[in-house]
CSV table of C-alpha atoms in Angstrom, one decimal:
chain,number,residue,atom,x,y,z
A,293,MET,CA,106.2,123.4,95.1
A,294,GLN,CA,109.8,123.7,96.1
A,295,SER,CA,110.2,124.3,99.8
A,296,ASN,CA,112.2,127.2,101.2
A,297,ALA,CA,114.2,124.8,103.3
A,298,GLN,CA,115.8,123.3,100.2
A,299,SER,CA,119.3,124.2,99.1
A,300,ALA,CA,120.2,125.1,95.5
A,301,VAL,CA,121.6,122.2,93.4
A,302,SER,CA,123.7,122.9,90.4
A,303,VAL,CA,122.5,121.2,87.3
A,304,VAL,CA,125.2,119.1,85.6
A,305,SER,CA,125.4,117.3,82.3
A,306,PRO,CA,125.0,113.6,81.8
A,307,GLU,CA,128.6,113.4,80.7
A,308,VAL,CA,129.8,114.9,83.9
A,309,LEU,CA,127.7,112.5,86.0
A,310,LEU,CA,128.9,109.5,84.0
A,311,GLN,CA,132.5,110.6,84.6
A,312,ARG,CA,131.9,111.1,88.3
A,313,ALA,CA,130.5,107.5,88.4
A,314,ARG,CA,133.7,106.2,86.6
A,315,ASP,CA,135.8,108.1,89.1
A,316,LEU,CA,134.1,106.3,92.0
A,317,VAL,CA,134.7,102.8,90.6
A,318,PRO,CA,138.2,102.3,92.1
A,319,GLN,CA,137.1,103.2,95.6
A,320,ILE,CA,134.0,101.1,95.3
A,321,ALA,CA,136.0,98.1,94.1
A,322,GLU,CA,138.4,98.6,97.0
A,323,ARG,CA,135.5,98.6,99.4
A,324,ALA,CA,133.7,95.6,97.8
A,325,GLU,CA,135.0,93.0,100.2
A,326,GLU,CA,134.2,95.3,103.2
A,327,THR,CA,130.7,95.9,101.7
A,328,ALA,CA,130.1,92.1,101.5
A,329,GLN,CA,131.5,91.4,105.0
A,330,ASN,CA,129.5,94.1,106.7
A,331,ARG,CA,126.4,93.2,104.6
A,332,ARG,CA,125.7,96.9,103.8
A,333,VAL,CA,127.1,99.6,101.5
A,334,PRO,CA,129.5,101.7,103.5
A,335,ASP,CA,128.3,105.1,104.6
A,336,GLU,CA,131.3,106.7,102.8
A,337,THR,CA,130.2,105.2,99.5
A,338,ILE,CA,126.6,106.4,99.9
A,339,GLN,CA,127.9,109.9,100.8
A,340,ALA,CA,130.3,109.8,97.8
A,341,MET,CA,127.4,109.0,95.5
A,342,GLN,CA,125.3,111.8,97.1
A,343,ASP,CA,128.1,114.3,96.7
A,344,ALA,CA,128.4,113.3,93.0
A,345,GLY,CA,124.7,114.0,92.5
A,346,LEU,CA,124.0,110.4,91.3
A,347,PHE,CA,120.8,109.9,93.2
A,348,ARG,CA,119.3,113.1,91.6
A,349,VAL,CA,119.3,111.8,88.0
A,350,LEU,CA,115.5,110.9,88.0
A,351,GLN,CA,114.5,113.2,90.8
A,352,PRO,CA,112.1,116.1,90.0
A,353,LYS,CA,113.7,119.5,89.4
A,354,ALA,CA,111.3,121.0,91.9
A,355,TYR,CA,113.2,119.1,94.6
A,356,GLY,CA,116.8,119.6,93.3
A,357,GLY,CA,116.7,116.8,90.8
A,358,TYR,CA,117.9,116.6,87.2
A,359,GLU,CA,115.0,114.9,85.4
A,360,MET,CA,117.4,113.2,83.0
A,361,ASP,CA,116.9,110.5,80.5
A,362,PRO,CA,116.5,107.0,82.2
A,363,ASN,CA,119.5,105.8,80.1
A,364,VAL,CA,121.8,108.1,82.1
A,365,PHE,CA,120.5,106.4,85.3
A,366,TYR,CA,121.0,102.9,84.1
A,367,ASP,CA,124.4,103.8,82.6
A,368,ILE,CA,125.5,105.0,86.0
A,369,ALA,CA,124.3,101.8,87.6
A,370,MET,CA,126.2,99.7,85.1
A,371,ILE,CA,129.4,101.7,85.6
A,372,LEU,CA,129.2,101.4,89.4
A,373,ALA,CA,128.6,97.6,89.1
A,374,GLU,CA,132.0,97.2,87.4
A,375,GLY,CA,133.4,97.8,90.9
A,376,CYS,CA,130.8,96.3,93.1
A,377,MET,CA,127.4,94.9,92.1
A,378,SER,CA,125.9,95.3,95.6
A,379,THR,CA,126.6,99.0,95.5
A,380,ALA,CA,125.1,99.4,92.1
A,381,TRP,CA,122.1,97.3,93.1
A,382,VAL,CA,121.4,99.7,96.0
A,383,TYR,CA,121.9,102.7,93.8
A,384,GLY,CA,119.5,101.4,91.1
A,385,ILE,CA,116.7,100.4,93.5
A,386,VAL,CA,117.0,103.4,95.9
A,387,GLY,CA,117.6,105.9,93.0
A,388,VAL,CA,114.5,104.8,91.1
A,389,HIS,CA,112.3,105.7,94.0
A,390,ASN,CA,113.1,109.4,93.4
A,391,TRP,CA,111.3,108.9,90.1
A,392,GLN,CA,108.4,107.0,91.6
A,393,LEU,CA,107.6,109.8,94.1
A,394,ALA,CA,106.7,112.0,91.2
A,395,LEU,CA,103.8,109.6,90.5
A,396,PHE,CA,102.2,110.1,93.9
A,397,ASP,CA,100.0,113.0,95.1
A,398,PRO,CA,102.5,115.9,95.2
A,399,ARG,CA,102.1,116.1,99.0
A,400,ALA,CA,104.1,112.8,99.3
A,401,ALA,CA,107.2,114.3,97.7
A,402,GLU,CA,106.8,117.4,100.0
A,403,ASP,CA,106.7,115.1,103.0
A,404,VAL,CA,110.0,113.4,102.0
A,405,TRP,CA,112.0,116.3,100.6
A,406,LYS,CA,110.7,119.4,102.3
A,407,ASP,CA,113.7,119.7,104.7
A,408,ASP,CA,116.3,117.7,102.8
A,409,THR,CA,116.3,117.0,99.1
A,410,SER,CA,119.0,114.3,99.5
A,411,THR,CA,116.7,112.1,101.7
A,412,LEU,CA,116.6,108.5,100.3
A,413,VAL,CA,113.7,106.0,100.1
A,414,ALA,CA,113.9,102.2,100.2
A,415,SER,CA,111.2,99.7,99.2
A,416,THR,CA,109.9,96.2,99.1
A,417,TYR,CA,106.9,95.8,96.8
A,418,MET,CA,105.7,92.4,98.1
A,419,PRO,CA,101.9,92.6,98.5
A,420,LYS,CA,102.3,91.7,102.2
A,421,GLY,CA,100.5,94.6,103.8
A,422,GLN,CA,97.4,94.1,105.9
A,423,VAL,CA,95.3,97.1,105.0
A,424,THR,CA,92.2,98.5,106.8
A,425,PRO,CA,90.5,101.6,105.4
A,426,VAL,CA,90.0,104.4,108.0
A,427,GLU,CA,89.0,108.0,107.7
A,428,GLY,CA,91.6,109.9,105.7
A,429,GLY,CA,93.7,106.8,104.8
A,430,PHE,CA,94.6,103.3,106.0
A,431,LYS,CA,95.8,101.4,109.0
A,432,PHE,CA,98.7,99.3,107.8
A,433,SER,CA,100.6,96.4,109.2
A,434,GLY,CA,102.9,93.6,107.9
A,435,ARG,CA,106.3,92.1,107.4
A,436,TRP,CA,108.3,92.4,104.1
A,437,GLY,CA,111.6,91.0,103.0
A,438,PHE,CA,114.3,92.2,100.6
A,439,SER,CA,114.5,96.0,101.4
A,440,SER,CA,117.7,96.8,99.7
A,441,GLY,CA,119.7,99.8,101.1
A,442,ILE,CA,117.2,100.3,104.0
A,443,ASP,CA,120.0,101.3,106.4
A,444,HIS,CA,120.6,104.5,104.4
A,445,CYS,CA,116.9,105.5,103.9
A,446,GLU,CA,114.5,107.5,106.0
A,447,TRP,CA,111.4,106.4,104.1
A,448,VAL,CA,110.1,103.2,102.6
A,449,LEU,CA,107.7,102.1,99.9
A,450,LEU,CA,105.7,99.0,100.8
A,451,GLY,CA,103.2,96.9,98.9
A,452,GLY,CA,99.7,96.0,100.0
A,453,LEU,CA,96.4,94.9,98.7
A,454,ILE,CA,93.0,96.5,99.3
A,455,PHE,CA,90.1,94.1,99.1
A,456,ASN,CA,86.7,95.5,97.9
A,457,GLU,CA,83.7,93.2,97.8
A,458,GLY,CA,83.0,91.9,94.3
A,459,GLN,CA,86.2,93.4,92.8
A,460,PRO,CA,89.7,92.1,92.2
A,461,PRO,CA,92.3,93.1,94.9
A,462,GLU,CA,93.7,96.5,94.4
A,463,TYR,CA,97.5,96.7,94.6
A,464,ARG,CA,98.9,99.9,96.1
A,465,THR,CA,102.3,101.1,97.2
A,466,PHE,CA,102.3,102.7,100.7
A,467,LEU,CA,104.9,105.4,101.7
A,468,LEU,CA,106.0,105.3,105.3
A,469,PRO,CA,108.6,107.3,107.4
A,470,ARG,CA,111.2,105.5,109.5
A,471,SER,CA,109.2,106.3,112.7
A,472,ASP,CA,106.5,103.9,111.4
A,473,PHE,CA,108.6,100.8,110.8
A,474,ARG,CA,111.5,98.8,112.2
A,475,VAL,CA,114.2,96.9,110.4
A,476,GLU,CA,115.1,93.3,111.3
A,477,ASP,CA,118.6,92.0,110.3
A,478,THR,CA,117.9,88.9,108.2
A,479,TRP,CA,120.3,89.4,105.3
A,480,HIS,CA,122.7,86.4,105.2
A,481,THR,CA,123.0,85.4,101.6
A,482,MET,CA,125.4,83.8,99.1
A,483,GLY,CA,125.6,86.9,96.9
A,484,LEU,CA,124.7,90.6,96.8
A,485,LYS,CA,125.7,90.4,100.4
A,486,GLY,CA,126.4,94.2,100.6
A,487,THR,CA,122.8,95.2,99.7
A,488,GLY,CA,121.6,94.9,103.3
A,489,SER,CA,118.2,93.8,102.0
A,490,ASN,CA,116.7,93.3,105.4
A,491,ASP,CA,113.2,92.8,106.6
A,492,ILE,CA,110.7,95.6,107.3
A,493,ILE,CA,108.1,95.3,110.1
A,494,VAL,CA,105.1,97.7,110.5
A,495,GLU,CA,102.6,97.5,113.3
A,496,ASP,CA,99.3,99.3,113.0
A,497,ALA,CA,100.7,102.5,111.3
A,498,PHE,CA,98.4,105.2,109.8
A,499,VAL,CA,99.1,106.0,106.1
A,500,PRO,CA,97.2,108.9,104.7
A,501,GLU,CA,95.5,108.3,101.3
A,502,TYR,CA,97.8,110.7,99.5
A,503,ARG,CA,100.8,108.6,100.5
A,504,THR,CA,99.6,105.7,98.5
A,505,HIS,CA,100.0,104.9,94.8
A,506,LYS,CA,97.7,102.6,92.8
A,507,ALA,CA,99.3,100.1,90.4
A,508,THR,CA,96.6,100.8,87.9
A,509,ASP,CA,97.6,104.5,87.8
A,510,GLY,CA,101.2,103.5,87.1
A,511,PHE,CA,99.9,101.2,84.3
A,512,ASN,CA,97.5,103.7,82.7
A,513,GLY,CA,99.4,106.9,83.2
A,514,THR,CA,96.8,108.4,85.4
A,515,ASN,CA,99.1,109.1,88.3
A,516,PRO,CA,98.0,111.8,90.9
A,517,GLY,CA,101.3,113.7,90.3
A,518,LYS,CA,100.9,114.0,86.5
A,519,ASP,CA,99.7,117.7,86.6
A,520,THR,CA,102.6,118.7,88.9
A,521,PHE,CA,105.5,116.7,87.7
A,522,THR,CA,104.9,117.1,83.9
A,523,ALA,CA,108.2,116.1,82.4
A,524,PRO,CA,107.9,113.2,79.8
A,525,LEU,CA,110.1,111.2,82.2
A,526,TYR,CA,107.2,110.8,84.6
A,527,LYS,CA,104.8,109.5,81.9
A,528,ILE,CA,106.8,106.3,81.4
A,529,PRO,CA,105.0,103.2,82.6
A,530,PHE,CA,106.1,102.3,86.1
A,531,GLY,CA,106.8,98.7,85.2
A,532,GLN,CA,109.2,99.6,82.4
A,533,ILE,CA,111.3,101.8,84.7
A,534,PHE,CA,111.5,99.6,87.8
A,535,VAL,CA,112.4,96.3,86.2
A,536,ARG,CA,115.5,97.7,84.6
A,537,ALA,CA,116.6,99.0,88.1
A,538,VAL,CA,117.0,95.3,89.2
A,539,SER,CA,118.6,94.0,86.1
A,540,SER,CA,121.0,96.6,84.7
A,541,ALA,CA,123.6,96.2,87.4
A,542,ALA,CA,124.2,92.7,86.2
A,543,ILE,CA,125.4,94.0,82.9
A,544,GLY,CA,128.0,96.2,84.6
A,545,ALA,CA,129.0,93.3,86.9
A,546,LEU,CA,129.6,91.1,83.8
A,547,VAL,CA,131.8,93.8,82.4
A,548,GLY,CA,133.7,94.1,85.7
A,549,ALA,CA,134.1,90.3,85.9
A,550,THR,CA,135.5,90.2,82.4
A,551,LYS,CA,138.0,92.9,83.3
A,552,VAL,CA,139.1,90.9,86.3
A,553,PHE,CA,139.5,87.8,84.2
A,554,GLN,CA,141.4,89.7,81.5
A,555,ASP,CA,143.8,91.2,84.0
A,556,TRP,CA,144.5,87.8,85.6
A,557,ALA,CA,144.5,85.6,82.5
A,558,THR,CA,146.7,87.7,80.3
A,559,ASP,CA,149.9,86.4,81.9
A,560,TRP,CA,148.7,83.4,83.9
A,561,THR,CA,150.3,80.0,83.4
A,562,GLY,CA,148.3,77.1,84.9
A,563,ASN,CA,149.6,74.2,86.9
A,564,MET,CA,149.6,72.0,83.8
A,565,GLY,CA,152.0,74.4,82.0
A,566,SER,CA,149.6,76.1,79.6
A,567,LYS,CA,148.9,79.8,79.4
A,568,THR,CA,145.2,80.7,80.0
A,569,ALA,CA,145.3,83.5,77.4
A,570,GLU,CA,146.1,80.8,74.7
A,571,GLN,CA,143.2,78.6,75.6
A,572,ALA,CA,140.2,78.7,73.3
A,573,PRO,CA,137.6,78.5,76.2
A,574,ALA,CA,139.1,81.5,77.9
A,575,GLN,CA,139.2,83.5,74.6
A,576,MET,CA,135.6,82.6,73.8
A,577,ALA,CA,134.4,83.4,77.3
A,578,VAL,CA,135.9,86.9,77.1
A,579,ALA,CA,134.6,87.6,73.6
A,580,ASP,CA,131.1,86.3,74.3
A,581,ALA,CA,130.9,88.3,77.6
A,582,LEU,CA,131.9,91.6,76.0
A,583,VAL,CA,129.7,91.2,73.0
A,584,ALA,CA,126.7,90.1,75.1
A,585,ALA,CA,127.1,93.1,77.5
A,586,ASP,CA,127.4,95.5,74.5
A,587,GLU,CA,124.2,94.0,72.9
A,588,MET,CA,122.2,94.3,76.2
A,589,LYS,CA,123.3,97.9,76.6
A,590,LEU,CA,122.2,98.7,73.1
A,591,VAL,CA,118.8,97.1,73.6
A,592,LEU,CA,118.3,99.0,76.9
A,593,HIS,CA,119.1,102.3,75.2
A,594,ARG,CA,117.0,101.6,72.2
A,595,ASN,CA,114.0,100.6,74.3
A,596,PHE,CA,114.0,103.7,76.4
A,597,ASP,CA,114.6,105.9,73.3
A,598,GLU,CA,111.5,104.4,71.9
A,599,ILE,CA,109.5,104.7,75.1
A,600,LEU,CA,110.3,108.4,75.5
A,601,ASP,CA,109.6,109.0,71.8
A,602,SER,CA,106.1,107.5,72.3
A,603,VAL,CA,105.5,109.7,75.4
A,604,ARG,CA,106.6,112.9,73.6
A,605,GLN,CA,104.4,112.1,70.6
A,606,ASN,CA,101.5,111.2,73.0
A,607,GLN,CA,101.2,107.8,71.3
A,608,PRO,CA,101.2,105.1,74.0
A,609,LEU,CA,103.2,101.9,73.4
A,610,SER,CA,101.1,98.9,72.5
A,611,ILE,CA,100.7,96.1,75.0
A,612,GLU,CA,102.7,93.9,72.7
A,613,ARG,CA,105.7,96.3,72.6
A,614,ARG,CA,105.6,96.8,76.4
A,615,LEU,CA,105.6,93.0,76.9
A,616,HIS,CA,108.5,92.7,74.4
A,617,PHE,CA,110.6,95.2,76.5
A,618,ARG,CA,109.5,93.5,79.7
A,619,TYR,CA,110.8,90.2,78.5
A,620,GLN,CA,114.1,91.7,77.4
A,621,ALA,CA,114.6,93.2,80.9
A,622,ALA,CA,113.9,89.8,82.5
A,623,GLN,CA,116.4,88.1,80.2
A,624,VAL,CA,119.3,90.2,81.3
A,625,VAL,CA,120.4,88.5,84.5
A,626,ASP,CA,120.1,85.0,83.0
A,627,ARG,CA,122.2,86.1,80.1
A,628,CYS,CA,124.8,87.6,82.4
A,629,ALA,CA,124.8,84.5,84.6
A,630,GLU,CA,125.5,82.3,81.7
A,631,ARG,CA,128.5,84.4,80.6
A,632,VAL,CA,130.0,84.9,84.0
A,633,SER,CA,129.7,81.1,84.5
A,634,ARG,CA,131.8,80.6,81.4
A,635,LEU,CA,134.5,82.9,82.8
A,636,MET,CA,134.5,80.9,86.0
A,637,GLY,CA,134.9,77.7,84.1
A,638,ALA,CA,137.8,79.2,82.1
A,639,ALA,CA,139.5,80.2,85.3
A,640,GLY,CA,139.9,76.6,86.3
A,641,GLY,CA,141.1,76.0,89.9
A,642,ARG,CA,142.0,79.6,90.4
A,643,GLY,CA,138.3,80.6,90.2
A,644,ILE,CA,137.3,78.9,93.5
A,645,PHE,CA,139.6,80.9,95.8
A,646,THR,CA,137.9,83.7,97.7
A,647,ASP,CA,140.9,86.1,97.2
A,648,PHE,CA,140.1,86.0,93.5
A,649,SER,CA,137.3,88.6,93.1
A,650,LEU,CA,135.8,86.9,90.0
A,651,HIS,CA,133.8,84.6,92.4
A,652,ARG,CA,132.1,87.7,93.9
A,653,TYR,CA,130.8,88.8,90.5
A,654,PHE,CA,129.7,85.2,89.9
A,655,LEU,CA,127.7,85.0,93.1
A,656,ASP,CA,126.2,88.5,92.9
A,657,ILE,CA,124.9,87.9,89.3
A,658,HIS,CA,123.5,84.5,90.1
A,659,THR,CA,121.8,85.9,93.3
A,660,ALA,CA,120.1,88.6,91.2
A,661,ARG,CA,118.3,85.8,89.4
A,662,ALA,CA,116.1,85.3,92.5
A,663,HIS,CA,114.4,88.6,92.1
A,664,TYR,CA,110.8,88.2,90.9
A,665,ALA,CA,111.3,90.7,88.1
A,666,ASN,CA,114.2,88.7,86.6
A,667,ASN,CA,112.1,85.5,86.0
A,668,ALA,CA,112.7,85.3,82.3
A,669,HIS,CA,110.6,82.2,81.9
A,670,MET,CA,107.5,83.7,83.4
A,671,PHE,CA,107.6,86.9,81.4
A,672,GLY,CA,108.7,85.3,78.2
A,673,SER,CA,105.8,82.8,78.4
A,674,ASN,CA,103.4,85.7,78.8
A,675,PHE,CA,104.8,87.6,75.9
A,676,GLY,CA,104.8,84.6,73.7
A,677,GLY,CA,101.3,83.7,74.7
A,678,VAL,CA,100.0,87.2,73.8
A,679,MET,CA,101.7,87.0,70.4
A,680,LEU,CA,99.9,83.6,69.9
A,681,GLY,CA,96.5,85.2,70.7
A,682,ARG,CA,96.2,84.6,74.5
A,683,ASP,CA,95.3,87.2,77.1
A,684,ASN,CA,98.0,89.2,78.8
A,685,THR,CA,98.4,88.2,82.4
A,686,ASP,CA,100.8,91.0,83.5
A,687,VAL,CA,99.9,94.6,84.5
A,688,PHE,CA,103.4,95.4,85.7
A,689,ILE,CA,104.5,96.6,82.2
């Protein structure tokens, strides 16, 4: 499977990768304002993450990847987010695609990585594609929003629906090279400014059948790549992996915001003559943020330990358990937003000035609430409904 054109990649330990991520945080934080102003992660930052091997965590070993535990991947995202949530958001979303490619027909991974195993893939899963079946594949057109990190990627994964008479629409992900799409600069937002989540436009491109992936295969574990990419990692349900890629950065950002607040508040005396560090609202805001972040990390690790145990024992998780984990992932950003809001409130008048970086964490975390996967009410209602005897309405679990 591995192409002769690929260069050897040295395998490293999770501990080394986590330390490399920590070592990058100061420079990521230093570039955070530049990242926001330019509305994209700097090329130097992407290259630094590439050099550190961070994008290879979930990538198949056949293509220079490490095939590590998902918890390593999410831990890296949380560490990076302490310095800049936009950077961590791009890492999480782009990095998770190196996992998803292993679900496709193996020819798709060969197309992407045959010449360069560091090639990156972006996405936008909105079911916006207009799909026409043709011999050998599909004609594909459409416009999609919110493609995070697209400036740094040579391929993109796009959502589309196939309509068959008398059957429900079939959702698939379509994999296209940069030559088949163009990017339109639309990303002018209140937060997560540096993610560069611009629009993608495709006009009548041909996508071969093997470069599509059915959502039902991701749900049922019947992926075309299952006999080639056989690690337990690639038997995890797609929905469980992706939703954590768009929520975990918020946990790290909350930790980063708390550190900024601590550094400032420890010696700050307000205009009314009282020290912030002696005020109960400030003390409680710090305590609650740190404890909540710790709890969310523990739940994340517990859930993926359980998921991988079930895969290794060939005992699929129940729908109820999958919905439970799904709801916990969706809760993360709301919980982080509530805590970072308390930090902003405890900062008083200082918090509203743009030279105080707490406001960036505040805006980034609140912006992440807009992602469909972070709609806690929707997924909580479905989970609660199933536990009360109603039918499940979510297949993205």
